[in-house]
Amino acid sequence: MASHRRPKQPSRTRVTVLTATAAAAVALTSQAAHADPKPTKSEVKAKVDKLYHEAEAATEKYNGAKEQQDKLKKQVDAIQDKVAREQADLNTLRRELGSIATAQYRSGGIDPSVQLFLASDPDSFLDQASALDQLTAKQAESLQKIKAKQRTLAQQRKEAQEKLGTLADVRESLGRNKQKFQSKLGEAQRLLNTLTAADRAKMAEGEQRASRAAGDRVDLGNEVPASALGAAALRAADTRVGMPYVRTATGPNSFDCSGLTQWAYAQAGVEITRTTFTQINRGTHIARSQLKPGDLVFFSNTSHVGLYAGNNTVLHAPYPGAYVRYESMSTIGSYQAAVRI
């Protein structure tokens, strides 16, 4: 007779292991099917360029906070110097008042009638009494001076305290923006690291080649600057073609975008502010159709600036890894505004 024993059931542990293995296999297969393909070199470059522009916006805010911090620090130092001088004057007045009080005590410690009785020379006593009246008047004057000094000191200390509070806020903003651009630059570097060393070298070589070519073959047309000042600034910036972009740098051998424009105008004899956000308010706003060589041109929500060079071309410091160069306005970013210094 054939055996009818029921087949042995697999253990619960074995079923669990098999189920987990199968699920993992399905998950891996699914992940493989849906995994994003590795970005190409051109895709990496596009993403990196975008991150560099975002880092530049944070850098300009950092530069602005740094400029404000430096100004506030000078103001606080000047106020604190005044406070120290006023305090020294106040201490001198207090010492003078103490001397007067001591003199009064010494000469007023005996009743005047007794002093007159004991005095060998009544005329001498009357002279002393007259001096005592003068001391009393001097004391009143000293008290008024002390009160005035105390009011001045209180006002100056309040002003210093307010400035220090603002300085603390600015330093906090400085730290946030520094962290932000460092984060963007770090993300860009991680993307670049997905490329081979050979590809990274080619990209760097391409940036250098593009900068050299821009300086050698750029066609600026025959546009005439609106002023000698603009022409001088543009000539100065032209001598920096090929210099590397370095965040927060203001020259003469490396620049960020607003550092270059500030340096160029300084060589022309005019001081302009440090950041794109303040440079845009420095001169006269003009329409794009009115651009002349030497004018400042702003892009990408005022986070980037360059000098108009003619023929729809700008001379600027682009972004990390690039060099000061001439470039078509159509490839830099979204046009924002133009200013003539």
mmCIF file of C-alpha atoms in Angstrom:
data_model
loop_
_atom_site.group_PDB
_atom_site.id
_atom_site.type_symbol
_atom_site.label_atom_id
_atom_site.label_comp_id
_atom_site.label_asym_id
_atom_site.label_seq_id
_atom_site.Cartn_x
_atom_site.Cartn_y
_atom_site.Cartn_z
ATOM 1 C CA MET A 1 0.000 0.000 0.000
ATOM 2 C CA ALA A 2 1.275 3.450 -0.864
ATOM 3 C CA SER A 3 2.205 5.649 2.056
ATOM 4 C CA HIS A 4 -0.125 8.630 2.688
ATOM 5 C CA ARG A 5 2.052 10.508 5.197
ATOM 6 C CA ARG A 6 1.725 14.291 4.916
ATOM 7 C CA PRO A 7 4.895 15.969 3.612
ATOM 8 C CA LYS A 8 6.956 17.735 6.242
ATOM 9 C CA GLN A 9 6.181 21.495 6.416
ATOM 10 C CA PRO A 10 9.097 23.901 6.286
ATOM 11 C CA SER A 11 9.911 25.553 9.575
ATOM 12 C CA ARG A 12 8.672 29.062 10.288
ATOM 13 C CA THR A 13 12.281 30.334 10.478
ATOM 14 C CA ARG A 14 13.066 28.905 7.046
ATOM 15 C CA VAL A 15 9.956 30.498 5.546
ATOM 16 C CA THR A 16 10.896 33.872 7.054
ATOM 17 C CA VAL A 17 14.427 33.710 5.652
ATOM 18 C CA LEU A 18 13.186 32.705 2.214
ATOM 19 C CA THR A 19 10.577 35.460 2.225
ATOM 20 C CA ALA A 20 13.111 38.097 3.283
ATOM 21 C CA THR A 21 15.573 36.917 0.639
ATOM 22 C CA ALA A 22 12.921 37.053 -2.050
ATOM 23 C CA ALA A 23 11.825 40.524 -0.937
ATOM 24 C CA ALA A 24 15.390 41.768 -0.978
ATOM 25 C CA ALA A 25 15.895 40.350 -4.451
ATOM 26 C CA VAL A 26 12.734 42.078 -5.683
ATOM 27 C CA ALA A 27 13.810 45.362 -4.021
ATOM 28 C CA LEU A 28 17.257 45.219 -5.577
ATOM 29 C CA THR A 29 15.774 44.436 -8.956
ATOM 30 C CA SER A 30 13.357 47.329 -8.557
ATOM 31 C CA GLN A 31 16.128 49.678 -7.480
ATOM 32 C CA ALA A 32 18.254 48.630 -10.410
ATOM 33 C CA ALA A 33 15.343 49.201 -12.749
ATOM 34 C CA HIS A 34 14.605 52.659 -11.310
ATOM 35 C CA ALA A 35 18.144 53.829 -10.411
ATOM 36 C CA ASP A 36 19.025 57.182 -11.912
ATOM 37 C CA PRO A 37 21.662 56.881 -14.595
ATOM 38 C CA LYS A 38 25.031 58.398 -13.752
ATOM 39 C CA PRO A 39 25.028 62.040 -14.900
ATOM 40 C CA THR A 40 27.131 62.904 -17.909
ATOM 41 C CA LYS A 41 30.006 65.357 -17.776
ATOM 42 C CA SER A 42 27.874 68.096 -19.343
ATOM 43 C CA GLU A 43 25.059 67.464 -16.842
ATOM 44 C CA VAL A 44 27.493 67.626 -13.947
ATOM 45 C CA LYS A 45 28.920 70.895 -15.297
ATOM 46 C CA ALA A 46 25.432 72.408 -15.636
ATOM 47 C CA LYS A 47 24.546 71.470 -12.049
ATOM 48 C CA VAL A 48 27.897 72.700 -10.761
ATOM 49 C CA ASP A 49 27.485 76.034 -12.581
ATOM 50 C CA LYS A 50 24.039 76.438 -10.992
ATOM 51 C CA LEU A 51 25.471 75.739 -7.543
ATOM 52 C CA TYR A 52 28.275 78.219 -8.172
ATOM 53 C CA HIS A 53 25.735 80.942 -9.007
ATOM 54 C CA GLU A 54 23.807 80.138 -5.819
ATOM 55 C CA ALA A 55 27.057 80.216 -3.839
ATOM 56 C CA GLU A 56 27.876 83.579 -5.407
ATOM 57 C CA ALA A 57 24.580 85.054 -4.184
ATOM 58 C CA ALA A 58 25.417 83.878 -0.650
ATOM 59 C CA THR A 59 28.965 85.221 -1.046
ATOM 60 C CA GLU A 60 27.661 88.679 -1.956
ATOM 61 C CA LYS A 61 25.445 88.675 1.142
ATOM 62 C CA TYR A 62 28.482 87.575 3.151
ATOM 63 C CA ASN A 63 30.538 90.409 1.635
ATOM 64 C CA GLY A 64 27.798 92.883 2.532
ATOM 65 C CA ALA A 65 27.633 91.662 6.118
ATOM 66 C CA LYS A 66 31.433 91.762 6.342
ATOM 67 C CA GLU A 67 31.503 95.344 5.077
ATOM 68 C CA GLN A 68 28.790 96.327 7.568
ATOM 69 C CA GLN A 69 30.627 94.539 10.366
ATOM 70 C CA ASP A 70 33.853 96.406 9.640
ATOM 71 C CA LYS A 71 32.042 99.769 9.650
ATOM 72 C CA LEU A 72 30.202 98.978 12.871
ATOM 73 C CA LYS A 73 33.423 97.821 14.519
ATOM 74 C CA LYS A 74 35.088 101.154 13.681
ATOM 75 C CA GLN A 75 32.073 103.064 14.999
ATOM 76 C CA VAL A 76 32.025 101.056 18.234
ATOM 77 C CA ASP A 77 35.778 101.566 18.703
ATOM 78 C CA ALA A 78 35.368 105.343 18.168
ATOM 79 C CA ILE A 79 32.496 105.529 20.678
ATOM 80 C CA GLN A 80 34.413 103.492 23.231
ATOM 81 C CA ASP A 81 37.397 105.835 22.825
ATOM 82 C CA LYS A 82 35.079 108.800 23.513
ATOM 83 C CA VAL A 83 33.646 107.038 26.566
ATOM 84 C CA ALA A 84 37.157 106.449 27.912
ATOM 85 C CA ARG A 85 38.089 110.133 27.414
ATOM 86 C CA GLU A 86 34.844 111.372 28.979
ATOM 87 C CA GLN A 87 35.314 109.005 31.915
ATOM 88 C CA ALA A 88 38.831 110.347 32.455
ATOM 89 C CA ASP A 89 37.470 113.925 32.424
ATOM 90 C CA LEU A 90 34.740 112.926 34.876
ATOM 91 C CA ASN A 91 37.287 111.367 37.222
ATOM 92 C CA THR A 92 39.334 114.594 37.104
ATOM 93 C CA LEU A 93 36.257 116.688 37.949
ATOM 94 C CA ARG A 94 35.416 114.397 40.841
ATOM 95 C CA ARG A 95 38.945 114.709 42.218
ATOM 96 C CA GLU A 96 38.713 118.506 41.952
ATOM 97 C CA LEU A 97 35.372 118.449 43.754
ATOM 98 C CA GLY A 98 36.895 116.266 46.471
ATOM 99 C CA SER A 99 39.714 118.758 46.952
ATOM 100 C CA ILE A 100 37.216 121.587 47.256
ATOM 101 C CA ALA A 101 35.164 119.655 49.814
ATOM 102 C CA THR A 102 38.298 118.924 51.818
ATOM 103 C CA ALA A 103 39.270 122.587 51.784
ATOM 104 C CA GLN A 104 35.777 123.567 52.910
ATOM 105 C CA TYR A 105 35.846 121.030 55.723
ATOM 106 C CA ARG A 106 39.197 122.239 56.946
ATOM 107 C CA SER A 107 38.300 125.908 56.846
ATOM 108 C CA GLY A 108 34.684 125.424 57.947
ATOM 109 C CA GLY A 109 35.261 123.008 60.786
ATOM 110 C CA ILE A 110 35.394 125.904 63.379
ATOM 111 C CA ASP A 111 32.587 128.406 63.813
ATOM 112 C CA PRO A 112 33.454 131.644 61.912
ATOM 113 C CA SER A 113 32.923 133.831 65.029
ATOM 114 C CA VAL A 114 35.413 131.736 66.982
ATOM 115 C CA GLN A 115 37.868 131.889 64.044
ATOM 116 C CA LEU A 116 37.496 135.684 64.069
ATOM 117 C CA PHE A 117 38.045 135.785 67.846
ATOM 118 C CA LEU A 118 41.173 133.657 67.603
ATOM 119 C CA ALA A 119 42.569 135.327 64.529
ATOM 120 C CA SER A 120 45.620 137.462 65.251
ATOM 121 C CA ASP A 121 44.868 139.431 62.101
ATOM 122 C CA PRO A 122 41.138 140.062 61.408
ATOM 123 C CA ASP A 123 41.921 141.331 57.916
ATOM 124 C CA SER A 124 43.602 137.994 57.103
ATOM 125 C CA PHE A 125 40.484 136.121 58.269
ATOM 126 C CA LEU A 126 38.253 138.197 56.011
ATOM 127 C CA ASP A 127 40.515 137.336 53.073
ATOM 128 C CA GLN A 128 40.115 133.634 53.931
ATOM 129 C CA ALA A 129 36.343 133.986 54.161
ATOM 130 C CA SER A 130 36.290 135.597 50.733
ATOM 131 C CA ALA A 131 38.322 132.643 49.370
ATOM 132 C CA LEU A 132 35.803 130.257 50.944
ATOM 133 C CA ASP A 133 32.964 131.922 49.012
ATOM 134 C CA GLN A 134 34.950 131.476 45.811
ATOM 135 C CA LEU A 135 35.438 127.812 46.599
ATOM 136 C CA THR A 136 31.696 127.377 47.081
ATOM 137 C CA ALA A 137 31.008 128.940 43.665
ATOM 138 C CA LYS A 138 33.656 126.718 42.106
ATOM 139 C CA GLN A 139 32.065 123.698 43.730
ATOM 140 C CA ALA A 140 28.698 124.538 42.156
ATOM 141 C CA GLU A 141 30.365 124.902 38.765
ATOM 142 C CA SER A 142 32.115 121.547 39.169
ATOM 143 C CA LEU A 143 28.854 119.857 40.084
ATOM 144 C CA GLN A 144 27.240 121.174 36.891
ATOM 145 C CA LYS A 145 30.160 119.900 34.824
ATOM 146 C CA ILE A 146 29.966 116.487 36.472
ATOM 147 C CA LYS A 147 26.242 116.211 35.755
ATOM 148 C CA ALA A 148 26.798 117.151 32.099
ATOM 149 C CA LYS A 149 29.609 114.584 31.765
ATOM 150 C CA GLN A 150 27.441 111.886 33.316
ATOM 151 C CA ARG A 151 24.624 112.590 30.834
ATOM 152 C CA THR A 152 27.077 112.470 27.918
ATOM 153 C CA LEU A 153 28.594 109.232 29.189
ATOM 154 C CA ALA A 154 25.185 107.601 29.617
ATOM 155 C CA GLN A 155 24.212 108.579 26.062
ATOM 156 C CA GLN A 156 27.483 107.327 24.584
ATOM 157 C CA ARG A 157 27.293 104.043 26.479
ATOM 158 C CA LYS A 158 23.733 103.509 25.245
ATOM 159 C CA GLU A 159 24.844 104.211 21.676
ATOM 160 C CA ALA A 160 27.747 101.785 22.045
ATOM 161 C CA GLN A 161 25.413 99.121 23.440
ATOM 162 C CA GLU A 162 23.027 99.530 20.500
ATOM 163 C CA LYS A 163 25.900 99.314 18.011
ATOM 164 C CA LEU A 164 27.221 96.200 19.719
ATOM 165 C CA GLY A 165 23.765 94.612 19.485
ATOM 166 C CA THR A 166 23.628 95.381 15.754
ATOM 167 C CA LEU A 167 27.171 94.074 15.380
ATOM 168 C CA ALA A 168 26.155 90.775 16.987
ATOM 169 C CA ASP A 169 23.233 90.447 14.532
ATOM 170 C CA VAL A 170 25.514 91.198 11.588
ATOM 171 C CA ARG A 171 28.048 88.614 12.738
ATOM 172 C CA GLU A 172 25.265 86.051 12.970
ATOM 173 C CA SER A 173 24.214 86.899 9.395
ATOM 174 C CA LEU A 174 27.855 86.644 8.366
ATOM 175 C CA GLY A 175 28.072 83.132 9.773
ATOM 176 C CA ARG A 176 24.824 81.999 8.110
ATOM 177 C CA ASN A 177 25.863 83.208 4.672
ATOM 178 C CA LYS A 178 29.350 81.765 5.037
ATOM 179 C CA GLN A 179 27.834 78.407 5.936
ATOM 180 C CA LYS A 180 25.460 78.687 2.983
ATOM 181 C CA PHE A 181 28.077 79.361 0.323
ATOM 182 C CA GLN A 182 30.395 76.755 1.812
ATOM 183 C CA SER A 183 27.533 74.250 1.630
ATOM 184 C CA LYS A 184 26.889 75.096 -2.039
ATOM 185 C CA LEU A 185 30.573 74.889 -2.892
ATOM 186 C CA GLY A 186 30.839 71.580 -1.030
ATOM 187 C CA GLU A 187 27.895 70.187 -2.969
ATOM 188 C CA ALA A 188 29.483 71.335 -6.211
ATOM 189 C CA GLN A 189 32.760 69.642 -5.264
ATOM 190 C CA ARG A 190 30.951 66.390 -4.458
ATOM 191 C CA LEU A 191 29.356 66.481 -7.903
ATOM 192 C CA LEU A 192 32.727 67.110 -9.523
ATOM 193 C CA ASN A 193 34.151 64.177 -7.592
ATOM 194 C CA THR A 194 31.701 61.862 -9.391
ATOM 195 C CA LEU A 195 33.729 62.521 -12.541
ATOM 196 C CA THR A 196 37.020 60.866 -13.290
ATOM 197 C CA ALA A 197 40.220 62.757 -12.615
ATOM 198 C CA ALA A 198 40.742 62.995 -16.363
ATOM 199 C CA ASP A 199 37.308 64.580 -16.885
ATOM 200 C CA ARG A 200 37.894 67.080 -14.080
ATOM 201 C CA ALA A 201 41.235 68.015 -15.601
ATOM 202 C CA LYS A 202 39.580 68.534 -18.990
ATOM 203 C CA MET A 203 36.950 70.791 -17.440
ATOM 204 C CA ALA A 204 39.594 72.910 -15.701
ATOM 205 C CA GLU A 205 41.613 73.076 -18.892
ATOM 206 C CA GLY A 206 38.489 74.128 -20.783
ATOM 207 C CA GLU A 207 37.881 77.000 -18.353
ATOM 208 C CA GLN A 208 41.441 78.249 -18.794
ATOM 209 C CA ARG A 209 41.191 77.911 -22.570
ATOM 210 C CA ALA A 210 37.858 79.764 -22.621
ATOM 211 C CA SER A 211 39.337 82.636 -20.615
ATOM 212 C CA ARG A 212 42.417 82.882 -22.834
ATOM 213 C CA ALA A 213 40.314 82.719 -25.993
ATOM 214 C CA ALA A 214 37.953 85.398 -24.679
ATOM 215 C CA GLY A 215 40.890 87.723 -24.186
ATOM 216 C CA ASP A 216 42.461 86.957 -27.557
ATOM 217 C CA ARG A 217 39.505 86.803 -29.937
ATOM 218 C CA VAL A 218 36.736 88.900 -28.395
ATOM 219 C CA ASP A 219 34.980 91.290 -30.787
ATOM 220 C CA LEU A 220 33.826 94.337 -28.855
ATOM 221 C CA GLY A 221 32.765 96.396 -31.834
ATOM 222 C CA ASN A 222 33.301 100.154 -31.928
ATOM 223 C CA GLU A 223 31.067 101.348 -29.094
ATOM 224 C CA VAL A 224 32.282 104.512 -27.363
ATOM 225 C CA PRO A 225 32.277 104.740 -23.531
ATOM 226 C CA ALA A 226 29.852 107.244 -22.018
ATOM 227 C CA SER A 227 32.646 108.818 -19.957
ATOM 228 C CA ALA A 228 36.392 108.830 -19.401
ATOM 229 C CA LEU A 229 35.699 107.264 -16.002
ATOM 230 C CA GLY A 230 33.942 104.230 -17.496
ATOM 231 C CA ALA A 231 36.689 103.861 -20.093
ATOM 232 C CA ALA A 232 39.402 103.949 -17.405
ATOM 233 C CA ALA A 233 37.606 101.350 -15.265
ATOM 234 C CA LEU A 234 37.220 99.015 -18.237
ATOM 235 C CA ARG A 235 40.894 99.409 -19.184
ATOM 236 C CA ALA A 236 41.900 98.554 -15.625
ATOM 237 C CA ALA A 237 39.668 95.455 -15.559
ATOM 238 C CA ASP A 238 41.098 94.351 -18.920
ATOM 239 C CA THR A 239 44.550 94.056 -17.314
ATOM 240 C CA ARG A 240 43.098 91.413 -14.957
ATOM 241 C CA VAL A 241 41.894 89.022 -17.692
ATOM 242 C CA GLY A 242 43.080 85.521 -16.800
ATOM 243 C CA MET A 243 43.156 86.139 -13.045
ATOM 244 C CA PRO A 244 41.308 83.468 -11.009
ATOM 245 C CA TYR A 245 37.917 83.862 -9.389
ATOM 246 C CA VAL A 246 38.249 83.563 -5.608
ATOM 247 C CA ARG A 247 35.266 84.199 -3.360
ATOM 248 C CA THR A 248 35.479 87.400 -1.243
ATOM 249 C CA ALA A 249 38.670 88.471 -3.098
ATOM 250 C CA THR A 250 39.109 92.102 -4.172
ATOM 251 C CA GLY A 251 42.361 91.872 -6.144
ATOM 252 C CA PRO A 252 44.778 92.600 -7.440
ATOM 253 C CA ASN A 253 45.552 88.969 -8.357
ATOM 254 C CA SER A 254 42.195 87.289 -7.685
ATOM 255 C CA PHE A 255 38.605 88.505 -7.553
ATOM 256 C CA ASP A 256 34.989 87.703 -7.028
ATOM 257 C CA CYS A 257 32.536 89.527 -9.313
ATOM 258 C CA SER A 258 31.931 92.677 -7.243
ATOM 259 C CA GLY A 259 35.538 92.657 -6.081
ATOM 260 C CA LEU A 260 36.599 93.096 -9.716
ATOM 261 C CA THR A 261 34.226 95.991 -10.411
ATOM 262 C CA GLN A 262 35.169 97.724 -7.153
ATOM 263 C CA TRP A 263 38.889 97.303 -7.928
ATOM 264 C CA ALA A 264 38.489 98.530 -11.517
ATOM 265 C CA TYR A 265 36.738 101.745 -10.483
ATOM 266 C CA ALA A 266 39.242 102.305 -7.677
ATOM 267 C CA GLN A 267 42.007 102.283 -10.328
ATOM 268 C CA ALA A 268 39.990 104.902 -12.200
ATOM 269 C CA GLY A 269 39.924 107.050 -9.054
ATOM 270 C CA VAL A 270 36.417 106.364 -7.719
ATOM 271 C CA GLU A 271 35.482 104.356 -4.648
ATOM 272 C CA ILE A 272 32.335 102.264 -5.019
ATOM 273 C CA THR A 273 30.800 99.938 -2.448
ATOM 274 C CA ARG A 274 31.732 96.301 -1.970
ATOM 275 C CA THR A 275 28.724 94.205 -3.018
ATOM 276 C CA THR A 276 26.400 93.792 -5.969
ATOM 277 C CA PHE A 277 23.445 94.676 -3.728
ATOM 278 C CA THR A 278 24.917 98.107 -2.960
ATOM 279 C CA GLN A 279 26.748 98.773 -6.240
ATOM 280 C CA ILE A 280 23.415 98.658 -8.055
ATOM 281 C CA ASN A 281 22.415 101.809 -6.138
ATOM 282 C CA ARG A 282 25.727 103.605 -6.675
ATOM 283 C CA GLY A 283 25.122 105.340 -10.022
ATOM 284 C CA THR A 284 22.401 106.220 -12.519
ATOM 285 C CA HIS A 285 20.138 103.423 -13.715
ATOM 286 C CA ILE A 286 20.023 103.101 -17.492
ATOM 287 C CA ALA A 287 18.096 100.936 -19.953
ATOM 288 C CA ARG A 288 19.788 97.956 -21.550
ATOM 289 C CA SER A 289 19.612 99.728 -24.909
ATOM 290 C CA GLN A 290 21.681 102.591 -23.430
ATOM 291 C CA LEU A 291 24.631 100.436 -22.329
ATOM 292 C CA LYS A 292 28.084 101.838 -23.004
ATOM 293 C CA PRO A 293 31.535 100.368 -22.245
ATOM 294 C CA GLY A 294 32.372 100.724 -18.561
ATOM 295 C CA ASP A 295 28.779 100.560 -17.306
ATOM 296 C CA LEU A 296 27.955 98.023 -14.595
ATOM 297 C CA VAL A 297 25.635 95.191 -15.650
ATOM 298 C CA PHE A 298 23.795 93.060 -13.077
ATOM 299 C CA PHE A 299 22.471 89.522 -13.504
ATOM 300 C CA SER A 300 20.547 86.823 -11.649
ATOM 301 C CA ASN A 301 18.605 88.805 -9.032
ATOM 302 C CA THR A 302 21.507 91.216 -8.571
ATOM 303 C CA SER A 303 23.817 88.457 -7.353
ATOM 304 C CA HIS A 304 26.329 88.929 -10.203
ATOM 305 C CA VAL A 305 27.940 91.982 -11.784
ATOM 306 C CA GLY A 306 30.343 92.730 -14.610
ATOM 307 C CA LEU A 307 31.530 95.656 -16.734
ATOM 308 C CA TYR A 308 29.896 96.135 -20.115
ATOM 309 C CA ALA A 309 32.611 95.993 -22.772
ATOM 310 C CA GLY A 310 30.622 96.485 -25.989
ATOM 311 C CA ASN A 311 28.888 94.275 -28.576
ATOM 312 C CA ASN A 312 26.649 92.556 -25.976
ATOM 313 C CA THR A 313 29.751 91.430 -24.087
ATOM 314 C CA VAL A 314 30.668 91.736 -20.412
ATOM 315 C CA LEU A 315 34.055 91.565 -18.707
ATOM 316 C CA HIS A 316 33.601 89.765 -15.390
ATOM 317 C CA ALA A 317 34.872 87.279 -12.785
ATOM 318 C CA PRO A 318 32.479 84.354 -13.386
ATOM 319 C CA TYR A 319 32.611 81.731 -10.603
ATOM 320 C CA PRO A 320 34.989 79.332 -8.770
ATOM 321 C CA GLY A 321 37.249 77.464 -11.132
ATOM 322 C CA ALA A 322 36.940 80.164 -13.797
ATOM 323 C CA TYR A 323 39.034 83.214 -14.611
ATOM 324 C CA VAL A 324 38.363 86.878 -15.329
ATOM 325 C CA ARG A 325 37.189 86.955 -18.932
ATOM 326 C CA TYR A 326 34.984 88.507 -21.595
ATOM 327 C CA GLU A 327 31.707 86.692 -22.132
ATOM 328 C CA SER A 328 28.474 87.166 -24.068
ATOM 329 C CA MET A 329 25.656 88.526 -21.925
ATOM 330 C CA SER A 330 23.414 85.799 -23.301
ATOM 331 C CA THR A 331 25.441 83.072 -21.531
ATOM 332 C CA ILE A 332 25.970 84.687 -18.118
ATOM 333 C CA GLY A 333 22.497 84.572 -16.622
ATOM 334 C CA SER A 334 19.255 86.504 -16.504
ATOM 335 C CA TYR A 335 19.790 90.223 -17.141
ATOM 336 C CA GLN A 336 18.714 92.356 -14.157
ATOM 337 C CA ALA A 337 19.761 95.989 -14.518
ATOM 338 C CA ALA A 338 22.481 98.403 -15.609
ATOM 339 C CA VAL A 339 24.104 101.329 -13.809
ATOM 340 C CA ARG A 340 26.377 104.104 -14.998
ATOM 341 C CA ILE A 341 28.871 105.391 -12.421
#
